[in-house]
Amino acid sequence: MLSTGNVQISDLLNVTPPWIPEGAHVMTQLIELPPADAGLPPHRHSGPVFGYVLEGKILFEIEGEEPREIAAGEPLWEPGGDVVHYQMANLEPDSWSRFFAVCICAPDVEMITLLEPEEIKSRDHLRHPSARQHEE
């Protein structure tokens, strides 16, 4: 933590992102999920995403990792690229959950690409065993 005068800076997350291609751009988004909302269906991001939950609790699952709860005040990140983002549901039944995300976007690729049902099923074996939905 850096502290000088009345300013305090706390490191929340420290990761090594994948290589960032020349020509990439960065966008900052505010994502707001209504009470008990399931969020986006399975998708992938063109580049890494770094985020921070501002309010509420979300269920967060990326390919290969166990689904986990992330609450207000906690960071998140995902590598993007070919890694599928399966869940970002609002776990709050009666209130909104909000988080912001800083997205590094690959050139000439949409930041979010939704998966077709066939691809979701074909990649099920790559999910954490607790999250798999199809028998092998």
Short mmCIF file of C-alpha atoms in Angstrom, two decimals:
data_model
loop_
_atom_site.label_atom_id
_atom_site.label_comp_id
_atom_site.label_asym_id
_atom_site.label_seq_id
_atom_site.Cartn_x
_atom_site.Cartn_y
_atom_site.Cartn_z
CA MET A 1 0.00 0.00 0.00
CA LEU A 2 1.21 3.48 -0.88
CA SER A 3 0.26 6.28 1.49
CA THR A 4 1.21 9.92 1.18
CA GLY A 5 -0.64 12.74 2.89
CA ASN A 6 -4.30 11.74 3.00
CA VAL A 7 -4.03 9.55 -0.11
CA GLN A 8 -3.86 5.79 0.26
CA ILE A 9 -3.41 3.41 -2.66
CA SER A 10 -4.03 -0.29 -2.04
CA ASP A 11 -3.14 -3.02 -4.53
CA LEU A 12 -6.22 -5.19 -5.07
CA LEU A 13 -5.00 -7.57 -7.76
CA ASN A 14 -1.63 -8.35 -9.28
CA VAL A 15 -1.60 -10.65 -12.32
CA THR A 16 0.46 -11.06 -15.44
CA PRO A 17 -1.88 -10.67 -18.41
CA PRO A 18 -1.32 -12.44 -21.69
CA TRP A 19 0.51 -10.63 -24.46
CA ILE A 20 -1.36 -7.54 -25.67
CA PRO A 21 -1.31 -7.15 -29.46
CA GLU A 22 -0.31 -3.89 -31.11
CA GLY A 23 -3.35 -1.84 -32.02
CA ALA A 24 -5.40 -3.03 -29.04
CA HIS A 25 -7.58 -0.50 -27.26
CA VAL A 26 -8.95 -0.29 -23.74
CA MET A 27 -12.53 0.30 -22.64
CA THR A 28 -13.97 0.76 -19.17
CA GLN A 29 -17.49 -0.54 -18.56
CA LEU A 30 -20.02 -0.41 -15.76
CA ILE A 31 -22.01 -3.65 -15.62
CA GLU A 32 -25.29 -3.52 -13.71
CA LEU A 33 -27.20 -6.72 -12.99
CA PRO A 34 -30.84 -6.57 -11.80
CA PRO A 35 -31.86 -8.66 -8.75
CA ALA A 36 -31.31 -12.40 -9.32
CA ASP A 37 -30.35 -11.79 -12.97
CA ALA A 38 -28.40 -14.56 -14.74
CA GLY A 39 -26.23 -12.07 -16.66
CA LEU A 40 -24.89 -12.74 -20.13
CA PRO A 41 -24.93 -16.26 -21.56
CA PRO A 42 -21.56 -18.00 -22.11
CA HIS A 43 -19.21 -15.77 -24.08
CA ARG A 44 -15.58 -14.91 -24.64
CA HIS A 45 -13.73 -11.62 -24.55
CA SER A 46 -11.19 -10.61 -27.19
CA GLY A 47 -8.65 -9.68 -24.53
CA PRO A 48 -8.08 -9.69 -20.79
CA VAL A 49 -10.63 -8.15 -18.43
CA PHE A 50 -9.90 -6.66 -15.02
CA GLY A 51 -12.80 -5.77 -12.74
CA TYR A 52 -13.96 -4.73 -9.31
CA VAL A 53 -17.33 -5.41 -7.68
CA LEU A 54 -18.85 -2.16 -6.43
CA GLU A 55 -22.14 -3.43 -4.99
CA GLY A 56 -23.70 -6.79 -4.23
CA LYS A 57 -22.43 -10.28 -5.01
CA ILE A 58 -21.91 -12.03 -8.33
CA LEU A 59 -21.37 -15.64 -9.31
CA PHE A 60 -18.32 -15.67 -11.56
CA GLU A 61 -17.14 -18.63 -13.64
CA ILE A 62 -14.51 -18.82 -16.32
CA GLU A 63 -13.43 -21.96 -18.12
CA GLY A 64 -11.38 -24.34 -16.00
CA GLU A 65 -12.09 -22.58 -12.69
CA GLU A 66 -14.63 -23.44 -10.05
CA PRO A 67 -17.57 -21.00 -10.00
CA ARG A 68 -17.09 -18.56 -7.15
CA GLU A 69 -18.82 -15.72 -5.39
CA ILE A 70 -17.23 -12.29 -5.68
CA ALA A 71 -18.60 -9.65 -3.31
CA ALA A 72 -18.45 -5.87 -3.19
CA GLY A 73 -14.89 -4.73 -2.60
CA GLU A 74 -13.28 -7.70 -4.35
CA PRO A 75 -11.43 -7.74 -7.70
CA LEU A 76 -11.76 -10.15 -10.62
CA TRP A 77 -9.88 -10.86 -13.82
CA GLU A 78 -10.03 -13.16 -16.77
CA PRO A 79 -7.49 -13.78 -19.52
CA GLY A 80 -9.85 -13.40 -22.49
CA GLY A 81 -8.99 -14.89 -25.86
CA ASP A 82 -10.19 -18.48 -26.18
CA VAL A 83 -11.15 -18.81 -22.48
CA VAL A 84 -14.94 -18.95 -22.04
CA HIS A 85 -16.70 -16.77 -19.47
CA TYR A 86 -19.65 -18.92 -18.37
CA GLN A 87 -21.31 -17.02 -15.53
CA MET A 88 -21.63 -13.54 -14.06
CA ALA A 89 -24.98 -13.85 -12.29
CA ASN A 90 -26.31 -11.53 -9.61
CA LEU A 91 -26.55 -13.51 -6.36
CA GLU A 92 -28.60 -10.78 -4.67
CA PRO A 93 -32.31 -11.71 -4.80
CA ASP A 94 -33.59 -8.22 -3.94
CA SER A 95 -30.95 -5.74 -5.06
CA TRP A 96 -28.76 -4.84 -7.98
CA SER A 97 -25.13 -5.90 -8.24
CA ARG A 98 -22.69 -3.61 -10.00
CA PHE A 99 -19.10 -3.99 -11.08
CA PHE A 100 -16.78 -2.14 -13.35
CA ALA A 101 -14.50 -3.77 -15.86
CA VAL A 102 -11.45 -2.58 -17.75
CA CYS A 103 -11.33 -4.52 -21.01
CA ILE A 104 -8.33 -4.76 -23.31
CA CYS A 105 -9.77 -5.27 -26.76
CA ALA A 106 -7.92 -7.03 -29.56
CA PRO A 107 -7.88 -5.05 -32.81
CA ASP A 108 -10.72 -5.81 -35.24
CA VAL A 109 -12.38 -8.31 -32.86
CA GLU A 110 -15.62 -7.67 -30.95
CA MET A 111 -15.02 -7.42 -27.20
CA ILE A 112 -17.79 -9.92 -26.46
CA THR A 113 -18.68 -12.91 -28.61
CA LEU A 114 -21.60 -15.08 -27.50
CA LEU A 115 -21.17 -18.84 -27.92
CA GLU A 116 -23.50 -21.03 -29.94
CA PRO A 117 -25.14 -23.94 -28.05
CA GLU A 118 -23.04 -26.50 -29.95
CA GLU A 119 -19.79 -24.87 -28.85
CA ILE A 120 -20.95 -24.65 -25.23
CA LYS A 121 -21.67 -28.39 -25.25
CA SER A 122 -18.40 -29.28 -27.04
CA ARG A 123 -16.35 -27.35 -24.44
CA ASP A 124 -18.17 -28.68 -21.38
CA HIS A 125 -15.25 -31.01 -20.55
CA LEU A 126 -13.07 -27.89 -20.08
CA ARG A 127 -15.26 -26.56 -17.28
CA HIS A 128 -14.51 -27.24 -13.64
CA PRO A 129 -16.02 -30.64 -12.71
CA SER A 130 -18.49 -28.96 -10.33
CA ALA A 131 -19.92 -26.84 -13.19
CA ARG A 132 -20.18 -29.39 -16.00
CA GLN A 133 -23.63 -29.79 -17.48
CA HIS A 134 -23.15 -32.60 -20.01
CA GLU A 135 -22.04 -36.18 -19.54
CA GLU A 136 -18.94 -37.29 -21.38
#
